[in-house]
Tab-separated table of C-alpha atoms in Angstrom:
chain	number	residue	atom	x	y	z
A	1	UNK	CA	-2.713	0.030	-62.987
A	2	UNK	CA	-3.747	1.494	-59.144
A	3	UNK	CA	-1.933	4.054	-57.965
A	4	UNK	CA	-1.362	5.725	-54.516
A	5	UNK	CA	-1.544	8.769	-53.726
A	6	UNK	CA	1.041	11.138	-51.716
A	7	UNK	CA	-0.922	10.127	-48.466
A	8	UNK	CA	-0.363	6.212	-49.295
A	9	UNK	CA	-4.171	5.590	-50.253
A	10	UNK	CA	-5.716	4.286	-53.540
A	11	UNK	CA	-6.082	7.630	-56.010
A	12	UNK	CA	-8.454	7.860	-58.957
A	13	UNK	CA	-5.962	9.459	-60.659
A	14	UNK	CA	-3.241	7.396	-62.787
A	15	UNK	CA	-0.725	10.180	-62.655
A	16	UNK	CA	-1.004	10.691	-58.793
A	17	UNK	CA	1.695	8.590	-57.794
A	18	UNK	CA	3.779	11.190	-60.235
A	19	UNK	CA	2.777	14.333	-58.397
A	20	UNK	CA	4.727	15.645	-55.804
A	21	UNK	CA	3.327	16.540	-52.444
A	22	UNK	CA	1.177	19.537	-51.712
A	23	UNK	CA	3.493	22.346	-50.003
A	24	UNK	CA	3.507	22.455	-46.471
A	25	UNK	CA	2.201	26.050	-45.353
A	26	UNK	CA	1.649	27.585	-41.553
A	27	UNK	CA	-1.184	29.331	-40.502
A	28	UNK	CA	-1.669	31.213	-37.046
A	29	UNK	CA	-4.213	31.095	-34.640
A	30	UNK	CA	-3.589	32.490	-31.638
A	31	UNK	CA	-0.005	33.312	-31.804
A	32	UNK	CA	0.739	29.272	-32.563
A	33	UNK	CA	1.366	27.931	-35.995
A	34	UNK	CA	0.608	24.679	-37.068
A	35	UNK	CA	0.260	22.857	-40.655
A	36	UNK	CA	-2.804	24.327	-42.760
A	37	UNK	CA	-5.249	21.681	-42.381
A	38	UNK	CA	-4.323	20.355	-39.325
A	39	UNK	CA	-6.883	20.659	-36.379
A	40	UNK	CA	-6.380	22.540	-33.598
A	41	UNK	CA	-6.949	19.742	-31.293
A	42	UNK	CA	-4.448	17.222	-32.965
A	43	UNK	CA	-1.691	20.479	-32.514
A	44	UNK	CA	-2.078	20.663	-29.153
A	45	UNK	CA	-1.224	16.836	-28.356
A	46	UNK	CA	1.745	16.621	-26.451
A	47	UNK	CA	4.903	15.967	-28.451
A	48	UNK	CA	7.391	12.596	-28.608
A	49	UNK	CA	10.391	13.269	-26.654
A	50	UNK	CA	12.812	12.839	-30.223
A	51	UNK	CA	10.432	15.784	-31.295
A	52	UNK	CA	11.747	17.819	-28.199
A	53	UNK	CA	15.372	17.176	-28.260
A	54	UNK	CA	15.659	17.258	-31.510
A	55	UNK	CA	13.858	21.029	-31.938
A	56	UNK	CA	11.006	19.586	-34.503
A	57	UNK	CA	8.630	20.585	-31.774
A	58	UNK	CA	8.574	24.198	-30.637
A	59	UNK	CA	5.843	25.859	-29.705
A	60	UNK	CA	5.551	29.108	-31.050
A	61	UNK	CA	2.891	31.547	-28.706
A	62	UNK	CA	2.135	35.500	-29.291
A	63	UNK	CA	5.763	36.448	-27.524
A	64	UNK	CA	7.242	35.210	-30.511
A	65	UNK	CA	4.776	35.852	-33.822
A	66	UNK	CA	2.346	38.436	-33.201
A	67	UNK	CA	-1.028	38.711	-35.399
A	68	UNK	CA	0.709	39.902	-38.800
A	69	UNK	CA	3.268	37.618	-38.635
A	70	UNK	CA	5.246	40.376	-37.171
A	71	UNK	CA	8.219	38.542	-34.973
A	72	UNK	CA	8.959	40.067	-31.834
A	73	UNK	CA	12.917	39.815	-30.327
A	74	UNK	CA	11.188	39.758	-26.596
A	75	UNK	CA	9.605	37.011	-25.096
A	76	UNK	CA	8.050	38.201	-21.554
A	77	UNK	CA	9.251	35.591	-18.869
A	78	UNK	CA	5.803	35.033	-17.600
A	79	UNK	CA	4.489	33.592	-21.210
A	80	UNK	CA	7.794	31.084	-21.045
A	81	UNK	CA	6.581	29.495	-17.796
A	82	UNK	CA	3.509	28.561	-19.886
A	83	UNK	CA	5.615	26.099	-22.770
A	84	UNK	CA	4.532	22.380	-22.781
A	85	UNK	CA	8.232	21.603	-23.070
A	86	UNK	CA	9.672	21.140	-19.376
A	87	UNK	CA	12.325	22.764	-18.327
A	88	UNK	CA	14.576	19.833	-17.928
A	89	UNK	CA	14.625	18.989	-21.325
A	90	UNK	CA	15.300	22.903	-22.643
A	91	UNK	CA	18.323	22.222	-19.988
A	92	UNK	CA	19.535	18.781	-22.267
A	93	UNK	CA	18.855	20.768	-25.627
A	94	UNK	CA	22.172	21.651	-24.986
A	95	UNK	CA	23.765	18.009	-24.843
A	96	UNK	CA	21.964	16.776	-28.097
A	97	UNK	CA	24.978	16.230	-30.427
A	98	UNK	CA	26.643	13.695	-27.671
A	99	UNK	CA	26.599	10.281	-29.077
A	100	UNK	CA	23.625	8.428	-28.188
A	101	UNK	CA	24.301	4.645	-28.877
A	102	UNK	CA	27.058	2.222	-28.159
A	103	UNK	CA	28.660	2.792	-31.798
A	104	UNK	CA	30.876	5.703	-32.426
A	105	UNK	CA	31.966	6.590	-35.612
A	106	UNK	CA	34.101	9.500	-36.655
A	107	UNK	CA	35.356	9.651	-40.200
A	108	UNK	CA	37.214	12.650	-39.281
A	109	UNK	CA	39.830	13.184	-36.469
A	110	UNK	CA	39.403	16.673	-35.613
A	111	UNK	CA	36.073	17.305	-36.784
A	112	UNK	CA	34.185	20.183	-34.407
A	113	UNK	CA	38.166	20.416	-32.781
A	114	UNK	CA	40.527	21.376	-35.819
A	115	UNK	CA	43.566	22.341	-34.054
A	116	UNK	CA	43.199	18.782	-31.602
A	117	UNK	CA	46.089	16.655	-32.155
A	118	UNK	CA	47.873	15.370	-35.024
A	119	UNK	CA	45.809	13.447	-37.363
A	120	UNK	CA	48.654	11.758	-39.073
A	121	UNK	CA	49.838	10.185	-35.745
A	122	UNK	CA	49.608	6.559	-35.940
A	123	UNK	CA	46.574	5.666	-33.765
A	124	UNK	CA	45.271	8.938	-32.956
A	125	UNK	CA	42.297	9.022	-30.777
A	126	UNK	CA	39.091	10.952	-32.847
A	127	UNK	CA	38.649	14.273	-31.029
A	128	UNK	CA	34.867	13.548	-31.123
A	129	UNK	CA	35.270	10.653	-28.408
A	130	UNK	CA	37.316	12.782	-26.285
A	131	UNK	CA	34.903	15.354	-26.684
A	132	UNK	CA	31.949	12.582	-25.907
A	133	UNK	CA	34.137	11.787	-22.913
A	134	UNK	CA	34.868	14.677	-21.528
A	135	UNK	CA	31.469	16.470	-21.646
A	136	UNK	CA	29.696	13.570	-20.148
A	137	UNK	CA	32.081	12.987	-17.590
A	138	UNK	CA	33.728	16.380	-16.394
A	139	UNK	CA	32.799	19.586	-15.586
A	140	UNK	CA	34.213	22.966	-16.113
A	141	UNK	CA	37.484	23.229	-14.085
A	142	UNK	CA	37.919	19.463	-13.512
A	143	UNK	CA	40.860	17.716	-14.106
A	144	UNK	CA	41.537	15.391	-17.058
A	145	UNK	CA	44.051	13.372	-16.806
A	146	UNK	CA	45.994	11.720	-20.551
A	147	UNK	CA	48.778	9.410	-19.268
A	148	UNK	CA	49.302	8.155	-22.546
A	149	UNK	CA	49.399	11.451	-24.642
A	150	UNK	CA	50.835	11.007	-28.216
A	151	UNK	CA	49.886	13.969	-30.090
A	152	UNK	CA	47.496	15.462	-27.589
A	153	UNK	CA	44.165	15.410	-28.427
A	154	UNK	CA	42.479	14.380	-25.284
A	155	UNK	CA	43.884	17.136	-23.135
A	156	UNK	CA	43.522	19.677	-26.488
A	157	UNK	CA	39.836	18.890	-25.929
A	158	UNK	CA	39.668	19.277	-22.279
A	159	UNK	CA	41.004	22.437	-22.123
A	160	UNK	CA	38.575	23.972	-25.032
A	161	UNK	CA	35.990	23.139	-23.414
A	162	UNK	CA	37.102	24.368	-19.907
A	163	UNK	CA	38.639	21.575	-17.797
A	164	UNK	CA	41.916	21.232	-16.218
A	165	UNK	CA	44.433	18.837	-18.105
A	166	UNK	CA	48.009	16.825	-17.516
A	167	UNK	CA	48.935	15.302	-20.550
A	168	UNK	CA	52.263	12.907	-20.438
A	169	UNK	CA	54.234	10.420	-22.597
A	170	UNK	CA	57.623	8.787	-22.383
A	171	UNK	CA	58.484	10.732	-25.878
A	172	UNK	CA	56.769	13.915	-25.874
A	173	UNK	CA	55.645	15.089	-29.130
A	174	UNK	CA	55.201	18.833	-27.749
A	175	UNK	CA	55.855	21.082	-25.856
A	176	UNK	CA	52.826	20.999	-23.066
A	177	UNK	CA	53.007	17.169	-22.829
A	178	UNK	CA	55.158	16.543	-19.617
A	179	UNK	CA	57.579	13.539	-19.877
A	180	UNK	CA	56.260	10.599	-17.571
A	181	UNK	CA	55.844	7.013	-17.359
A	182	UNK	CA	52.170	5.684	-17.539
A	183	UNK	CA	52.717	3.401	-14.764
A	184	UNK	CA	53.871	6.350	-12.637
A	185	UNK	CA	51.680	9.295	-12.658
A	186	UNK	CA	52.606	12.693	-11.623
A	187	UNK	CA	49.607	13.707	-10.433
A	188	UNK	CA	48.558	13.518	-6.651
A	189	UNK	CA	46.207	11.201	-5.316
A	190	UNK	CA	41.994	11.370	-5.459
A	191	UNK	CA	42.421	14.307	-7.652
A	192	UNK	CA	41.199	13.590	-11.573
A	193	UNK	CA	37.427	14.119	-12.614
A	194	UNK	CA	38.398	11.669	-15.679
A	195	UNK	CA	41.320	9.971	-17.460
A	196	UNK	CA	41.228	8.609	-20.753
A	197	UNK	CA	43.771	6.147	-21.804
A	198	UNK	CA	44.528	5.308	-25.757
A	199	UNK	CA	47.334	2.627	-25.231
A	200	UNK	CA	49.064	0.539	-27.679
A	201	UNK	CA	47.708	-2.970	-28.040
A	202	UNK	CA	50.602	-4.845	-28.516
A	203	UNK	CA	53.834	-4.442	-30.441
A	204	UNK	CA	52.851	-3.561	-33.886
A	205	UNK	CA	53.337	-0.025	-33.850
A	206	UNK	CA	56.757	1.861	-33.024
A	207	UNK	CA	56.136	4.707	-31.278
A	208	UNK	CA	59.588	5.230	-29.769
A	209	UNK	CA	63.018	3.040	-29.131
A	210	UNK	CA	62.649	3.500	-25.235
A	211	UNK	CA	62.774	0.748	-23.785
A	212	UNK	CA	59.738	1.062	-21.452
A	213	UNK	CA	57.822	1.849	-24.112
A	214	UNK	CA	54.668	-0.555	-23.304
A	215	UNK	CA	54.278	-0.623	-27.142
A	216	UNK	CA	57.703	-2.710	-27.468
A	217	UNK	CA	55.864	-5.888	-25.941
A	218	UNK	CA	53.320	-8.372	-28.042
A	219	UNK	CA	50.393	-9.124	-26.543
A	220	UNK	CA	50.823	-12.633	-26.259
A	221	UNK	CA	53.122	-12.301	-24.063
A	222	UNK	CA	51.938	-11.842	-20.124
A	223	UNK	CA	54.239	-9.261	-19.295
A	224	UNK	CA	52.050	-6.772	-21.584
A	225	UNK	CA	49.108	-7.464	-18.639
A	226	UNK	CA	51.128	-6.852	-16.199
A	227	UNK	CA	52.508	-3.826	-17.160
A	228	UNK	CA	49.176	-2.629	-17.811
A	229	UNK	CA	48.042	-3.683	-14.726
A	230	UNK	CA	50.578	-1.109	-13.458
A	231	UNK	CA	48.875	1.875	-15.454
A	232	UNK	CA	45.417	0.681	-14.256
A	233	UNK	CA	46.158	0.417	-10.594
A	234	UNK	CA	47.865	4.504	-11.182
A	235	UNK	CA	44.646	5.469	-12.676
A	236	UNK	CA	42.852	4.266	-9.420
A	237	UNK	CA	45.140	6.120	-7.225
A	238	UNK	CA	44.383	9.171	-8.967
A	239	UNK	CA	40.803	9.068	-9.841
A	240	UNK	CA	38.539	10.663	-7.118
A	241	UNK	CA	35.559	8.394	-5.755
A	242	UNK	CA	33.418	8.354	-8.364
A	243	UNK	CA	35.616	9.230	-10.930
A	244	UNK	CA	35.979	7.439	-14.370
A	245	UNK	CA	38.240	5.725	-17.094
A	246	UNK	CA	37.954	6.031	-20.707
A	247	UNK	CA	40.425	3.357	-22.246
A	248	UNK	CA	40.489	2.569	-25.508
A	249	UNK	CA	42.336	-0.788	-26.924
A	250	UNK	CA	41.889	-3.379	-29.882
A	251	UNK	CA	42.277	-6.855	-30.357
A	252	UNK	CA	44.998	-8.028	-32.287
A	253	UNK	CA	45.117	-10.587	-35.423
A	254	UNK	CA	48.306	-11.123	-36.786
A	255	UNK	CA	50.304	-14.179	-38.584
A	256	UNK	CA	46.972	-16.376	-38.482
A	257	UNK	CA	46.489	-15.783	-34.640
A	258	UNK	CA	43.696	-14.059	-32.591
A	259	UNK	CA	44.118	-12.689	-29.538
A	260	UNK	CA	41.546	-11.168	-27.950
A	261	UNK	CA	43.428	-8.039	-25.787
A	262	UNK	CA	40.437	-6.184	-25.157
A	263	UNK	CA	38.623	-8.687	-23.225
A	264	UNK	CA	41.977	-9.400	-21.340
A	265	UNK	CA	42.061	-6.137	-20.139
A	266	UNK	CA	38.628	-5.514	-19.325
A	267	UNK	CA	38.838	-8.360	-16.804
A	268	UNK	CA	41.773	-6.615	-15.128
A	269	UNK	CA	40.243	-3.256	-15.009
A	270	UNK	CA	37.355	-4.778	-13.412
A	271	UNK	CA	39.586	-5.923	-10.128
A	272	UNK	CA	39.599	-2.118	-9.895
A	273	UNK	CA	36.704	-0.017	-11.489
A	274	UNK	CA	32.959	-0.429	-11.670
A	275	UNK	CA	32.282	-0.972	-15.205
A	276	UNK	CA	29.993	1.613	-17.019
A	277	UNK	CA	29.392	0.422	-20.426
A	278	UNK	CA	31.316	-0.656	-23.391
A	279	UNK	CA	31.678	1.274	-26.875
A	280	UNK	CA	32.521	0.531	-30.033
A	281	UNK	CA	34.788	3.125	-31.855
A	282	UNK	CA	35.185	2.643	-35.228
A	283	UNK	CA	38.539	2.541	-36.727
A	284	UNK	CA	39.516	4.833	-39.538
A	285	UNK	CA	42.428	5.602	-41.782
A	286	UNK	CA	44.348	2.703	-40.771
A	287	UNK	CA	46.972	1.371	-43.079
A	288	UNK	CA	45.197	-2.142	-43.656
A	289	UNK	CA	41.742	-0.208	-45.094
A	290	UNK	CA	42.749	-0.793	-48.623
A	291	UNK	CA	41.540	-2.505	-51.543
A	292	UNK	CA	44.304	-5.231	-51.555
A	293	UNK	CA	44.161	-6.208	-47.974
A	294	UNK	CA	40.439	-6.532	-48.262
A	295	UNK	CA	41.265	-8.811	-51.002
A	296	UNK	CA	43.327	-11.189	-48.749
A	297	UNK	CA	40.979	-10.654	-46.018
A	298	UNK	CA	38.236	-12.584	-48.229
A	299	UNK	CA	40.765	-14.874	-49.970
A	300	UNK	CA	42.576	-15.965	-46.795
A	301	UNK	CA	39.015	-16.121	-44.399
A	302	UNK	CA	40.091	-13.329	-41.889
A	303	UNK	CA	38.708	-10.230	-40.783
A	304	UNK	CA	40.424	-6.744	-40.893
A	305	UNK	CA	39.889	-5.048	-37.323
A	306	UNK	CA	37.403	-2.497	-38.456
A	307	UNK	CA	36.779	-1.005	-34.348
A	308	UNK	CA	38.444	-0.418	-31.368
A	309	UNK	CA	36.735	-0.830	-27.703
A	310	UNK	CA	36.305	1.834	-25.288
A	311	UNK	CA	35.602	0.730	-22.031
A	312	UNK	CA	33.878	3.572	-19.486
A	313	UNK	CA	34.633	2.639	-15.903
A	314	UNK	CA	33.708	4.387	-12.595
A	315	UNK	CA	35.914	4.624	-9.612
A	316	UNK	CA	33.434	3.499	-6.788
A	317	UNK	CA	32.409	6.694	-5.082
A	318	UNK	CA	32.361	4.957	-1.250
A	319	UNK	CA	36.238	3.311	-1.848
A	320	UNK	CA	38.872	4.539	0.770
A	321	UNK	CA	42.141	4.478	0.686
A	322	UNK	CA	44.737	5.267	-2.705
């Protein structure tokens, strides 16, 4: 029988598909290290950008291993101006754990932001995505805006990480949430770097007995998009030009019946915003991911929600006017 060797070609040997790799050992020349051999002409090709910003390509010169393999804790400033590896993408090395694709997923709540939130509120929005959010849209200082607060993880995030945050609800779960209406903001106008809304998506969930409680209408019926309508035309008035909207919202299937809230939505949010892009969030922990509604999911020919969309919208930075 042929085998193949570690490298993928034909070997003489029959046991060489059985033998592990040879181990991977660095020489120096120069003050660089690079794969004993490897040429020094094939090291010195420039790298892939996923080798830079994800640190498998750093060139290592005489600041940093002298002859010896003595490490030095200096690097002169003058031999740093010399790295292949512009500067602008040492600058991003710092932004490499934001999510890069259109599909979120985060299994846990609070993971990187323990004390975020509550994770056992019903529907609470992954500190991860705020965190996404907030670093790509805000800057230190800036002001964050969660009209729709519940436990409190967007403007918990916001604040570690240096920005500004109002946080409200109509039943305030704690003590730094103010108590406000969604579709009346207390914040002045043109003042919010970002606001991210996680609203209810129709009446499935009881999240309090108030009355106004936009949660409290289905969403078949119209008066839950024009209510909303209401929350997206405050979030206008407060965004600055150029400012942008994180909302998140699901569709709803319930009693045989599709409705399809997030696409409602999105069409009224685009009388007001520029549209960005559209995520997916994937949904976790909810009370239908178990073994016997995945049963009647396949039994009755429906589908379990299994995301959530966030829409990203920008404020056009040229609007006048509230």
């Amino acid at each position: 029988m042929r085998t193949l060797n570690w490298r993928g070609r034909p070997s003489a040997n029959r046991c060489a598909s059985r033998m592990p790799p040879p181990p991977f050992t660095c020489g120096i020349d120069d003050g660089r290290t690079r794969p004993a051999g490897r040429s020094a002409a094939s090291f010195d090709d420039s790298p892939h950008p996923r080798q830079i910003f994800t640190f498998t390509y750093l060139p290592l010169r005489t600041p940093f291993i002298w002859p010896g393999g003595v490490p030095s804790t200096m690097a002169p400033t003058a031999s740093l101006a010399q790295s292949v590896v512009p500067a602008e993408a040492w600058e991003m090395l710092g932004r490499t754990d934001l999510e890069a694709y259109t599909s979120w997923d985060f299994p846990s709540q609070a993971a990187g932001h323990p004390d975020a939130g509550d994770a056992s509120f019903n529907g609470v929005t992954p500190a991860g995505c705020a965190a996404n959010l907030v670093r790509r849209y805000s800057g230190p200082g800036d002001l964050v805006v969660d009209p729709m607060a519940g436990s409190g993880t967007i403007g918990d995030v916001a604040r570690a990480l240096g920005r500004r945050a109002v946080s409200f609800d109509l039943v305030p779960r704690r003590p730094h949430i103010l108590r406000a209406d969604a579709r009346a903001w207390p914040v002045p106008t043109k003042t919010a770097a970002l606001a991210v809304i996680d609203s209810p998506y129709s009446d499935n969930v009881a999240y309090s007995a108030d009355p106004r409680c936009l949660g409290r209408i289905s969403c078949r019926d119209p008066r839950f998009y024009d209510e909303m309508e209401k929350v997206v035309s405050e979030a206008h008035r407060v965004l600055r030009p150029g400012g942008v909207l994180g909302w998140i919202i699901a569709d709803e299937y319930r009693g045989g019946v599709y409705t399809a809230v997030g696409f409602r939505l999105l069409s009224l949010l685009e009388r007001h915003f520029e549209p960005i892009d559209t995520i997916v969030l994937v949904r976790h922990h909810d009370r239908s991911a178990s073994p016997m509604w995945e049963h009647r999911a396949r039994r009755f020919n429906f589908f379990l929600r299994g995301f959530k969309f966030l829409f990203i919208l920008r404020r056009q930075a040229g609007e006048s006017g509230g």
